[in-house]
Coordinates of C-alpha atoms in Angstrom, one line a residue:
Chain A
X1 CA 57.7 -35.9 3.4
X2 CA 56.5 -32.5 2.4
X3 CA 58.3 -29.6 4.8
X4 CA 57.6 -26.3 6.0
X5 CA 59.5 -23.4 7.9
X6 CA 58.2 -21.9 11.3
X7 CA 59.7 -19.1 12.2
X8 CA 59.9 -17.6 15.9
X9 CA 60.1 -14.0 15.7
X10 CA 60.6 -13.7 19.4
X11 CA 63.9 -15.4 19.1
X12 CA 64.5 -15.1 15.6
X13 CA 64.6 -18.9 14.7
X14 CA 63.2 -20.9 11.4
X15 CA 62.9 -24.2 11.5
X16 CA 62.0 -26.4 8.6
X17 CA 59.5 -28.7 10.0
X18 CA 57.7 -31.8 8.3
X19 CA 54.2 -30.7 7.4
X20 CA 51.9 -31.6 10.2
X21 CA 54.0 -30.5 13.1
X22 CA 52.4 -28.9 15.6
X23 CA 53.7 -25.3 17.2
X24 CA 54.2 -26.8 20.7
X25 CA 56.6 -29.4 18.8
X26 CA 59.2 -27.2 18.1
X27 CA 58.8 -23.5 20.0
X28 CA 59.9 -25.3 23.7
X29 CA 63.0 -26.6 21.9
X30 CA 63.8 -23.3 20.4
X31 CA 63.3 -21.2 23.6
X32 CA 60.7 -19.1 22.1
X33 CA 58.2 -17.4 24.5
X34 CA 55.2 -19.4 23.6
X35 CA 53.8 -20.7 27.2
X36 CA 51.6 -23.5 27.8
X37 CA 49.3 -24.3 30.4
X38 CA 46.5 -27.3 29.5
X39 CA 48.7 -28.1 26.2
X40 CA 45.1 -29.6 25.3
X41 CA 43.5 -26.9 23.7
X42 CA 41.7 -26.0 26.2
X43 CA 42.9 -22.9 28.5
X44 CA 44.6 -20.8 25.8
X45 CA 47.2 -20.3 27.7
X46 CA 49.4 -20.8 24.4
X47 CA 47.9 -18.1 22.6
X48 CA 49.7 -17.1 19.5
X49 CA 50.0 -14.5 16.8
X50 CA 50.4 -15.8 13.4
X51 CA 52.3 -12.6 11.9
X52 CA 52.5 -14.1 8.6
X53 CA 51.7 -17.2 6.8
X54 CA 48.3 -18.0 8.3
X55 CA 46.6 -19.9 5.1
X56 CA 49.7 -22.5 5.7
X57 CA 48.2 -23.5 8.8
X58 CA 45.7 -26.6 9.3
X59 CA 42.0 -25.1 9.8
X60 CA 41.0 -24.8 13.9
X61 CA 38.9 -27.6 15.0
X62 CA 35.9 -26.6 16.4
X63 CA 36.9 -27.1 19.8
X64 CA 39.9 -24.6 19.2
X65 CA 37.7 -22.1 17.6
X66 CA 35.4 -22.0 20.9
X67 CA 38.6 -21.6 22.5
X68 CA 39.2 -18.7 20.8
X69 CA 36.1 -16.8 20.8
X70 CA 35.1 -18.1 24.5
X71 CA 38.5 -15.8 24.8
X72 CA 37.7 -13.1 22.5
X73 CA 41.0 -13.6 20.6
X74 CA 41.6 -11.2 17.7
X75 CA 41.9 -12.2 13.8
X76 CA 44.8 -14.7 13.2
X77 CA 45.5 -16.0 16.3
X78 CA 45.9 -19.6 17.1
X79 CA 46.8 -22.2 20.1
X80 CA 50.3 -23.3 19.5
X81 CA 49.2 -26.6 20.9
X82 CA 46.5 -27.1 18.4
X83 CA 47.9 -25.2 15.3
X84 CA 49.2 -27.8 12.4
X85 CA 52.2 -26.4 9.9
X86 CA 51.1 -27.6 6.4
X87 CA 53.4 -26.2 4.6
X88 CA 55.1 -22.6 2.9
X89 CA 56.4 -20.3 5.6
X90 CA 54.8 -19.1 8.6
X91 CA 56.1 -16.8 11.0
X92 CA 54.5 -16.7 14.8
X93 CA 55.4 -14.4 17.8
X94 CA 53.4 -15.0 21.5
X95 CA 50.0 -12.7 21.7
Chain B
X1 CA 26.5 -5.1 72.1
X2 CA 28.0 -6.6 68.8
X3 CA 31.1 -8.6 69.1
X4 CA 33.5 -9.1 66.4
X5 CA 33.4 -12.2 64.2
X6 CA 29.8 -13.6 66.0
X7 CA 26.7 -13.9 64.0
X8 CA 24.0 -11.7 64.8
X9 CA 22.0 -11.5 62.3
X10 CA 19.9 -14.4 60.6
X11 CA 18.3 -11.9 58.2
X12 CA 19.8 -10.4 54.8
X13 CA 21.8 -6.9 55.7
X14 CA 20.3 -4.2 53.7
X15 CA 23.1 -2.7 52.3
X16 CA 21.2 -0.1 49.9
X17 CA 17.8 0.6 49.0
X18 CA 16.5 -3.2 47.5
X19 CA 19.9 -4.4 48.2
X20 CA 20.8 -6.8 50.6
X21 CA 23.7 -8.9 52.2
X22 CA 22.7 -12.1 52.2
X23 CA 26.0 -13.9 52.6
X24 CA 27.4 -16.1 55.7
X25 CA 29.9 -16.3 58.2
X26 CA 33.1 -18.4 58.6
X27 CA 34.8 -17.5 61.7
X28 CA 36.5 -20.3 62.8
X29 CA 38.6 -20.8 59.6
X30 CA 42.0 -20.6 59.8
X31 CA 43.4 -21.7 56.6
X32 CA 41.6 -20.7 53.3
X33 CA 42.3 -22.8 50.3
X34 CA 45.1 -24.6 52.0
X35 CA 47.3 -21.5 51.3
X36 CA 45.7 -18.6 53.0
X37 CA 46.1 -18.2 56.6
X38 CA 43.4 -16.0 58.4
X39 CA 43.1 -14.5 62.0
X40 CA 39.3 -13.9 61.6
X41 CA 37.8 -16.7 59.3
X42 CA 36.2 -14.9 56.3
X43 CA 32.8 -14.5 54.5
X44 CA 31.2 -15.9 51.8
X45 CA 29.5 -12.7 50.2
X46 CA 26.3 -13.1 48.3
X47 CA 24.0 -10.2 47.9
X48 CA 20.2 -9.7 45.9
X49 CA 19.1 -7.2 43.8
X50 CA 15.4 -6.3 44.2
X51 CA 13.9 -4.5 41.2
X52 CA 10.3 -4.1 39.7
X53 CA 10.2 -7.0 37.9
X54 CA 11.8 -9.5 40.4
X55 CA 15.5 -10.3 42.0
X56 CA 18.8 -10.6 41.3
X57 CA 20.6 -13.4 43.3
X58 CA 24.6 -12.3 42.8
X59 CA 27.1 -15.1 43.5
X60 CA 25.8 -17.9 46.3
X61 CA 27.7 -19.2 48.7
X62 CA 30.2 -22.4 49.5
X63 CA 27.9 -25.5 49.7
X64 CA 28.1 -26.3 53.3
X65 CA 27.2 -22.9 54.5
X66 CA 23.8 -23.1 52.1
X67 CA 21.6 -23.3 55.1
X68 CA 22.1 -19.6 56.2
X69 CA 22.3 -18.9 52.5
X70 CA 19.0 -19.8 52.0
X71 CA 17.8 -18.7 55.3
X72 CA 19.2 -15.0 54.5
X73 CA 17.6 -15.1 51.1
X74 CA 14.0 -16.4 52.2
X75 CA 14.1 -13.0 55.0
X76 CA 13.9 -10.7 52.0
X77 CA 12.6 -12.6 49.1
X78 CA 10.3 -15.5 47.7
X79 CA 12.0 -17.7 45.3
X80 CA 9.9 -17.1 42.5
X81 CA 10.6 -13.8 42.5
X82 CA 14.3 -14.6 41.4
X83 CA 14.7 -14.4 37.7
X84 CA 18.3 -13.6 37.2
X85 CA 21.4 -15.4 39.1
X86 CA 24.8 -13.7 38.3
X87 CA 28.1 -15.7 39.1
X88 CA 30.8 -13.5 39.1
X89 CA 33.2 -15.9 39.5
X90 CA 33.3 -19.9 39.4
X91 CA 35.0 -21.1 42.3
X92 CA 33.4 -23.4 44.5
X93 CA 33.1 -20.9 47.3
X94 CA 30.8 -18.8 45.3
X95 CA 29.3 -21.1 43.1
X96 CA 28.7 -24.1 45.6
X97 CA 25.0 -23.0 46.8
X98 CA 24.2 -22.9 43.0
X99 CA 22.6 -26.6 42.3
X100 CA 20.9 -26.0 45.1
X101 CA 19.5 -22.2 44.1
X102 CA 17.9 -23.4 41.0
X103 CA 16.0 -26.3 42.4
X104 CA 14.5 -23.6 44.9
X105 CA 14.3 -21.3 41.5
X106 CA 14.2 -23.1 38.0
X107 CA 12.5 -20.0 36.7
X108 CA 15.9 -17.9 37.0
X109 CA 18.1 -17.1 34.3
X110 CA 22.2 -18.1 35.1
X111 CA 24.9 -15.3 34.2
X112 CA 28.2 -16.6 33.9
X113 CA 31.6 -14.4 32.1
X114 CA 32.0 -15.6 28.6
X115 CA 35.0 -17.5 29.9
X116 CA 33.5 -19.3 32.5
X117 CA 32.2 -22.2 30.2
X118 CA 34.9 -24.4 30.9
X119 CA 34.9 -23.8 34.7
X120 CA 30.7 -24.7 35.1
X121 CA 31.6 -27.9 33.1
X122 CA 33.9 -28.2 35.4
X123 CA 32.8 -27.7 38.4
X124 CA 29.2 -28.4 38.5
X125 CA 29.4 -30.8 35.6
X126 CA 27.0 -28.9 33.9
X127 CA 26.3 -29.5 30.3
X128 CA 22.4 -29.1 30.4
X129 CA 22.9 -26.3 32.8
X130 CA 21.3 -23.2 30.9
X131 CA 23.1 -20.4 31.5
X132 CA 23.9 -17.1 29.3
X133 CA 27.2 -16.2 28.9
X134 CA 28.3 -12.3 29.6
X135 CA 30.7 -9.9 28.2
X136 CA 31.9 -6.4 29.3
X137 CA 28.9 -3.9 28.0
X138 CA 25.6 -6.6 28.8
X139 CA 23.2 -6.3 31.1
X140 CA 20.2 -7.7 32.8
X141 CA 17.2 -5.4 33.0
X142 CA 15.5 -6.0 36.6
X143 CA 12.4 -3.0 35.7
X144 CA 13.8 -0.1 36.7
X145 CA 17.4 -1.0 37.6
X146 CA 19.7 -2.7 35.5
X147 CA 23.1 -4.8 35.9
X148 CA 25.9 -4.2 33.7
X149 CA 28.9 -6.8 33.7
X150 CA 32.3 -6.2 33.2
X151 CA 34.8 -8.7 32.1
X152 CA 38.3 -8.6 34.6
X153 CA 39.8 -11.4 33.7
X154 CA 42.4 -12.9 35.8
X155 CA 41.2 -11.1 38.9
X156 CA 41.8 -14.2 39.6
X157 CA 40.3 -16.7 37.8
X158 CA 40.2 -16.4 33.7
X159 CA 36.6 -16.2 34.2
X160 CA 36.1 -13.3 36.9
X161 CA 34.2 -10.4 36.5
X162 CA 32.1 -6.9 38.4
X163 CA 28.7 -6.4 37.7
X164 CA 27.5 -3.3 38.2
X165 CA 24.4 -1.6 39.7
X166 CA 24.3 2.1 38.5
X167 CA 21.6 3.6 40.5
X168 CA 23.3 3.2 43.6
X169 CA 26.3 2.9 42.3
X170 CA 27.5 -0.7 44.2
X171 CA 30.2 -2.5 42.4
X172 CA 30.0 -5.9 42.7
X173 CA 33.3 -7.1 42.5
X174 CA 33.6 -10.9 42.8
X175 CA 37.1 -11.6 44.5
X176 CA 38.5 -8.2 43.9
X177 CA 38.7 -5.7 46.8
X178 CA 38.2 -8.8 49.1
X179 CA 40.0 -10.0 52.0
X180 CA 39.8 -13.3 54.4
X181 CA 38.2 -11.1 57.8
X182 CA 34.8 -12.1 59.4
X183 CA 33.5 -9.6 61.3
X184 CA 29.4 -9.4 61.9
X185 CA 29.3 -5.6 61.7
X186 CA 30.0 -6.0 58.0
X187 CA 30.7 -2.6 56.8
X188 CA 34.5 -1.3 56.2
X189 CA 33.5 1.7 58.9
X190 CA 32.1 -0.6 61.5
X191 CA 34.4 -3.8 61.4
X192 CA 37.8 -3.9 63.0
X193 CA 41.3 -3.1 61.5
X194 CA 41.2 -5.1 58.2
X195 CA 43.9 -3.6 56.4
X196 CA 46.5 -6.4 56.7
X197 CA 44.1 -9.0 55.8
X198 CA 43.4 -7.0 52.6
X199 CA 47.1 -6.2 51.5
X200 CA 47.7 -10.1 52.6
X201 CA 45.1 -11.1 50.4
X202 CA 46.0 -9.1 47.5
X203 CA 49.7 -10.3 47.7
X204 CA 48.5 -13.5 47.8
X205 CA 45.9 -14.2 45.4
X206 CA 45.8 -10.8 43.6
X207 CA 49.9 -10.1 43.0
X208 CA 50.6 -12.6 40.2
X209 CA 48.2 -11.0 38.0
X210 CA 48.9 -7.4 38.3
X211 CA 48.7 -6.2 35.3
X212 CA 45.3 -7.4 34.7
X213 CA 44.7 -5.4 37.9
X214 CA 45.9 -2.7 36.2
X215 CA 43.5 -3.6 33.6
X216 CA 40.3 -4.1 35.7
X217 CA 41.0 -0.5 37.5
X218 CA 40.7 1.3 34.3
X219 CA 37.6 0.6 33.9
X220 CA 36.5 0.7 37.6
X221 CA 37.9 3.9 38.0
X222 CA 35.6 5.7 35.5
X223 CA 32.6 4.5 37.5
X224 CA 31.2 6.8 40.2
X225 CA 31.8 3.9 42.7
X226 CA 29.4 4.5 46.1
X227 CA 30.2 0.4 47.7
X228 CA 32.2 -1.9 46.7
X229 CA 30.6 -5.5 48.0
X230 CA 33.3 -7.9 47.7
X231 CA 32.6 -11.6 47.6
X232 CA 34.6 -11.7 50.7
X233 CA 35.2 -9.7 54.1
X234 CA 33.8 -5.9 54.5
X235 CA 31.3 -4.3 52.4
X236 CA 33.4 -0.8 51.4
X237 CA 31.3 1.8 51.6
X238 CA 33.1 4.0 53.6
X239 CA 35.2 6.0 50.7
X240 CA 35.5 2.9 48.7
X241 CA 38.2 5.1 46.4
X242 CA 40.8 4.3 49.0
X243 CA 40.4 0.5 48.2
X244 CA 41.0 1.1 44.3
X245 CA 43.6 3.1 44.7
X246 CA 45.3 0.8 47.4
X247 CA 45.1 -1.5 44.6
X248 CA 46.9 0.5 42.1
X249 CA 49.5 1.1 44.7
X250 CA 49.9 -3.0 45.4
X251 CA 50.2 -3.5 41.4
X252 CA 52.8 -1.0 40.7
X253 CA 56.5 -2.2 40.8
X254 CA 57.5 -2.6 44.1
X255 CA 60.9 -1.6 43.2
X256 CA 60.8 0.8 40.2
X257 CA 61.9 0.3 36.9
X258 CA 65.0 2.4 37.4
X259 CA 67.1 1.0 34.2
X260 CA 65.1 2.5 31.7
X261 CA 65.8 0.7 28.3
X262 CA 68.5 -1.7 29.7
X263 CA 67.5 -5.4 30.4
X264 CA 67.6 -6.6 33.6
X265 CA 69.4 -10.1 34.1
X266 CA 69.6 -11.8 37.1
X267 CA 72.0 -14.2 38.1
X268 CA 71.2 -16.6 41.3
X269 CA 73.7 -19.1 42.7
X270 CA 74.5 -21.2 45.3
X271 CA 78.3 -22.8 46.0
X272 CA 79.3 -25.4 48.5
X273 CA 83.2 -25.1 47.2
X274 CA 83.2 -21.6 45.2
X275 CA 82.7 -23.7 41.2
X276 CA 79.0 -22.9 40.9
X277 CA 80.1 -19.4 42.3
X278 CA 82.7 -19.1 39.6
X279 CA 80.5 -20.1 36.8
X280 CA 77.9 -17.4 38.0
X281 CA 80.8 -14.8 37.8
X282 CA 81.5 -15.8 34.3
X283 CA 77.7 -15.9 33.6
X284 CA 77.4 -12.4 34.8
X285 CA 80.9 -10.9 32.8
X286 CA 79.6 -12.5 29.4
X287 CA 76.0 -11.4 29.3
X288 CA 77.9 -7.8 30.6
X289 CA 80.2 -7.6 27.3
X290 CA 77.4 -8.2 24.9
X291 CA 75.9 -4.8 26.2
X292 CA 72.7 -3.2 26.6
X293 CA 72.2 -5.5 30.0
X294 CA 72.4 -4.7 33.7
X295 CA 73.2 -8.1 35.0
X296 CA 73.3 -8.7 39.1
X297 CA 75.0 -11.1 40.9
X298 CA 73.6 -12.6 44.3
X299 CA 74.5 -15.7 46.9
X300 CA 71.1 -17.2 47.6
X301 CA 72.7 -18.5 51.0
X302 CA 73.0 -14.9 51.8
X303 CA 69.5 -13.5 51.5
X304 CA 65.6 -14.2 52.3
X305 CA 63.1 -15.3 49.7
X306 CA 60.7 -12.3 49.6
X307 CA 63.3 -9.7 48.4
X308 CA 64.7 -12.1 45.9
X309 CA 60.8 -12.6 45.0
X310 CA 60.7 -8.7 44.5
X311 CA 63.9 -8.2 42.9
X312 CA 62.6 -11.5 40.0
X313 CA 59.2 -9.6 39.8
X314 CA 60.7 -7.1 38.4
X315 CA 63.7 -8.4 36.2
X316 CA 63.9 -9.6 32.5
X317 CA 65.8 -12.8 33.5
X318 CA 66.7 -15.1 35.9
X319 CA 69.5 -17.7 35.9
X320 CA 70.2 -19.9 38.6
X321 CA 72.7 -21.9 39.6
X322 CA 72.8 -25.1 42.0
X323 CA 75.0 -27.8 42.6
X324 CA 73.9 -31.2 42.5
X325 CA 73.4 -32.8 45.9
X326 CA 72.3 -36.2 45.9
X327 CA 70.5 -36.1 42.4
X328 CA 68.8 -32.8 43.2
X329 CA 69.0 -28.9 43.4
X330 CA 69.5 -27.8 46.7
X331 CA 67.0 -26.6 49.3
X332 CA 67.3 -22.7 49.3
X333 CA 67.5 -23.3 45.5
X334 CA 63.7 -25.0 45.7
X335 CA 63.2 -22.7 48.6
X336 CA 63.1 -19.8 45.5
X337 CA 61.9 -21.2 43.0
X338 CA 58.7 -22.4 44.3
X339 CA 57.8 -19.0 45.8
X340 CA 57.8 -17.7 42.4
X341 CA 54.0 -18.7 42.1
X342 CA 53.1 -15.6 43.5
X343 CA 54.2 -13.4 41.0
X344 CA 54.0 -12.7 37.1
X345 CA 57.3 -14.6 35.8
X346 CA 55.3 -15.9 32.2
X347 CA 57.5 -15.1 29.3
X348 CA 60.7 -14.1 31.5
X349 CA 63.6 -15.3 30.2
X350 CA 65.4 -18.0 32.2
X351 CA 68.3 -20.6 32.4
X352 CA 70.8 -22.5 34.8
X353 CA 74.1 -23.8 35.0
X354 CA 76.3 -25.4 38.6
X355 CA 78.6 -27.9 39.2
X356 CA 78.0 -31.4 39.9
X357 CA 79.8 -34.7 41.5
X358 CA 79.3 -37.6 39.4
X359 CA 75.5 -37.2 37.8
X360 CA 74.6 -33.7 37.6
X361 CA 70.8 -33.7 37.5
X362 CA 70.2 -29.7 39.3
X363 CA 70.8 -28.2 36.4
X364 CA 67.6 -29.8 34.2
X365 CA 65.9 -30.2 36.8
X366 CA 65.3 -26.4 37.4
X367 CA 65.5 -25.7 33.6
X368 CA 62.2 -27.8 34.1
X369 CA 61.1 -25.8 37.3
X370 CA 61.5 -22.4 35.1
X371 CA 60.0 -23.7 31.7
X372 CA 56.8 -25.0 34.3
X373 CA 56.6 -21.0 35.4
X374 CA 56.6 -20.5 32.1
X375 CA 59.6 -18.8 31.6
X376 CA 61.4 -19.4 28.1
X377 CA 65.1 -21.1 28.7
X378 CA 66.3 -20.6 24.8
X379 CA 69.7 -22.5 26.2
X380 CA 70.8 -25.3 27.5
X381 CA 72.4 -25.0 30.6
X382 CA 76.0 -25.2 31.5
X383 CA 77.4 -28.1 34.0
X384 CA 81.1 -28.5 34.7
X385 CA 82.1 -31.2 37.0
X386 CA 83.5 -30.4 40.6
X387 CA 86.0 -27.7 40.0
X388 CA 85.2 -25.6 36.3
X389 CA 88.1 -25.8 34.1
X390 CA 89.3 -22.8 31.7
X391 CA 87.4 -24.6 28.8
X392 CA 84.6 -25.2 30.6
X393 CA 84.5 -21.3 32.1
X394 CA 84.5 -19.8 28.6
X395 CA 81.8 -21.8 27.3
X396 CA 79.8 -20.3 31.3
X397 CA 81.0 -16.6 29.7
X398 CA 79.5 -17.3 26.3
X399 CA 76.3 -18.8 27.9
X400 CA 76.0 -15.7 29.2
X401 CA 76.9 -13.7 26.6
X402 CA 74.3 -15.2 24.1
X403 CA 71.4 -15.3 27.3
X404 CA 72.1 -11.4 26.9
X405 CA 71.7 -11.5 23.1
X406 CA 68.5 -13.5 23.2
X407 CA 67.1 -10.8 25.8
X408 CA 68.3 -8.0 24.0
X409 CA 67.2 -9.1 20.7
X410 CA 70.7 -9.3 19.3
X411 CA 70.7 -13.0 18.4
X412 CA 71.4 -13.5 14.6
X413 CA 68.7 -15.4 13.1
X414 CA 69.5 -19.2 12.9
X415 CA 67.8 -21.5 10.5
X416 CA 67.3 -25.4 11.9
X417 CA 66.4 -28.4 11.0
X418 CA 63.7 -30.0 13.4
X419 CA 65.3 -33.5 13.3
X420 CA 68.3 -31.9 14.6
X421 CA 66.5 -30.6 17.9
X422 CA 66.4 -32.5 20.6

């Protein structure tokens, strides 16, 4: 299976993931600072700056991308419970 | 002669020039929301807009309560006069009249915050409701008097938000500046002594969001405020200015950040037989020697809840230890923990540790209490059975020790393997 690395800035972590994995998968079992509320895409609760590696991330369905603009969330920023790790490196810190 | 807390009035309450009160009266409520007590009952504050080219219906009222709703509304206006209903918040106390409003006026136009999509679904199971959807900056023109909105989210709902009325400079401020007290002579100069029910409602509904309080007034403060017409208790129009800046006052830290750029670490415990108490001790002397934290030390058995509350508010991290007492925590333990719901403890960082019997359940248990506050617990706790050996100590002192890395951004980056997580 193809992998991937996440890394949490907040707590300085990588973790080599296999592609697909969603950011609530791993950032709970980690510790990083990542909270979640609905954890179904829906409160944006789990808000989440991607500081690098954005184009390794599945596109937003379109009910995360209402999410997001119903709460005006700035350029590369995702829901960790939504967000897909396809593959390179990405590198995400809480918003 | 008017007595507090009795309707007088069946008519709307002119508050300003084409601006009227047209809320109602709950005085015999005791207990708002199941969490609020309240001496005097409250109000469900609604209020219309009158301007050249028709009216402004802002917020409605809770559903059983529509009758004086609509009576109050029908004493200053016809409904096809109404062409703009503004919801300045969701919640079924202010929006539970609405159904009803547009039946009576189909013509209006709905104003909801951009983040109130989700809570109209919600609540009113609208998705062929028509509504427009808000953001700080818009506005509604009524001919020759205009509302502007403001977004303040969190105040207390994602969704909230003030809508503003220029010419007479009335903010309408949804749950904000509001307080649980019914009293018929409305106004903040005429009514009795409200100011407990208005700290008591900031602490509770207002106090876990305070920095988005902090937010909000930055933008209320620049406006030449006149009234502020909460969506409950007094209109303020007596110097309204005190209200804001009683506001800044309940959002600063009750405490004061006195330890400038060290991190605060709190370490909580409870102990039967003194084990639980020494593995706090060690907890405390490890996250000390890796530096650059002030860690604290307190017996939960020997202190009330609300100062503990105050003293978390404030810190960078909790820990907490319990034993394990028939499979759980321990009272006092919960006792805390669930009063943490009235403050901001998202992103803290947290853990726990204690001593156990034969099963040892506490300690998960409230690493599951603190990650459901939303605190991050990068550790898994320490347990050591009845009495803590030397071995078991240490590893309590390194807990600690890397719980002070983690907060102080020390921790050496690890690389992992997701299978190996568990």
């Amino acid at each position: 299976m193809p992998k991937a690395n996440v890394t949490f800035a907040d707590v300085n972590v990588t973790v080599s993931v296999p592609a697909g994995t969603r950011l609530i998968e791993v950032s709970e079992k980690v510790g990083a600072g990542i909270t979640y509320g609905c954890r179904e895409g829906e409160c944006c609760t789990c808000l989440t700056k991607v500081i690098s590696g954005h184009e390794n991330l599945g596109a937003p369905s379109a009910l995360e991308d209402q999410v997001l603009k119903d709460n005006m969330a700035p350029r590369h920023h995702r829901l960790a419970c939504q967000a897909q790790v396809l593959k390179g490196e990405v590198v995400v810190i809480p918003a | 002669m008017n007595r507090p807390g009795v309707a007088q009035s069946e008519g709307a309450v002119e508050i300003a020039p084409g601006v009227h009160w047209i809320g109602v009266r709950d005085p015999d409520l005791r207990t708002f929301d199941i969490i609020l007590k309240t001496a005097n009952g409250t109000t469900y504050n609604a209020y219309a807009v009158r301007g050249n080219d028709g009216v402004a219906i802002i917020d409605t009222v809770k559903a059983n309560f529509a009758d004086d709703f609509f009576r109050r509304i029908e004493s200053i206006a016809r409904y096809d006069e109404i062409r703009a209903i503004v919801l300045n918040h969701m919640e079924p106390d202010h929006s539970g009249s609405l159904p009803e409003l547009l039946k009576r006026a189909p013509q209006a136009k709905l104003y909801i915050s951009g983040r109130g999509r989700p809570m109209l679904k919600g609540l009113l199971h609208g998705d062929r409701l028509e509504f427009t959807a808000v953001h700080t900056g818009d506005s509604v023109d009524l001919g020759g008097r205009t509302l502007r909105f403001f977004q303040t989210p969190f105040l207390h709902w994602p969704d909230t938000m003030c809508t503003w009325l220029a010419d007479e400079g009335i903010l309408f401020s949804g749950d904000a500046f509001g307080c649980h007290y019914c009293d018929a002579r409305l106004f903040n100069d005429a009514v009795g002594d409200f100011r407990f029910s208005f700290d008591y409602y900031y602490a509770h509904i207002m106090r876990p969001f305070r920095a988005h309080v902090l937010e909000a007034l930055e933008q209320i403060e620049a406006l030449p405020v006149r009234i502020v017409a909460p969506s409950h208790g007094p209109v303020l129009r007596d110097r309204p200015q005190r209200y804001l800046q009683r506001y800044r006052e309940l959002s600063s830290p009750a405490l004061g950040k006195e330890t400038g750029e060290l991190k605060t670490l709190l370490v909580f415990y409870i102990s039967a037989y003194g084990s639980t108490r020494a593995m706090a001790e060690e907890i405390a002397a490890g996250a000390e020697e890796a530096g650059g934290v002030l860690v604290s030390l307190y017996d939960i058995e020997g202190g009330e809840v609300a100062p503990f509350v105050d003293l978390i508010e404030e810190a960078d991290a909790l820990v907490v230890g319990s034993p394990t007492i028939n499979g759980d925590a321990v009272k006092p333990v919960w006792d805390l923990l669930s009063s943490l719901a009235t403050i901001q403890v998202r992103s803290k960082m947290g853990g726990a540790f204690g001593s156990y019997g034969w099963t040892g359940e506490a300690v998960g248990m409230i690493e599951d209490r603190l990650r459901g506050l939303k605190l991050r617990v990068p550790m898994k706790g320490v347990r050591a059975r009845l009495i803590p050996t030397e071995v078991e100590l240490a590893e309590c002192r390194s807990f600690g020790r890397d719980l002070a890395l983690h907060l102080t951004g020390q921790m050496e980056n690890q690389i992992i393997d997701m299978a190996t997580l568990a």
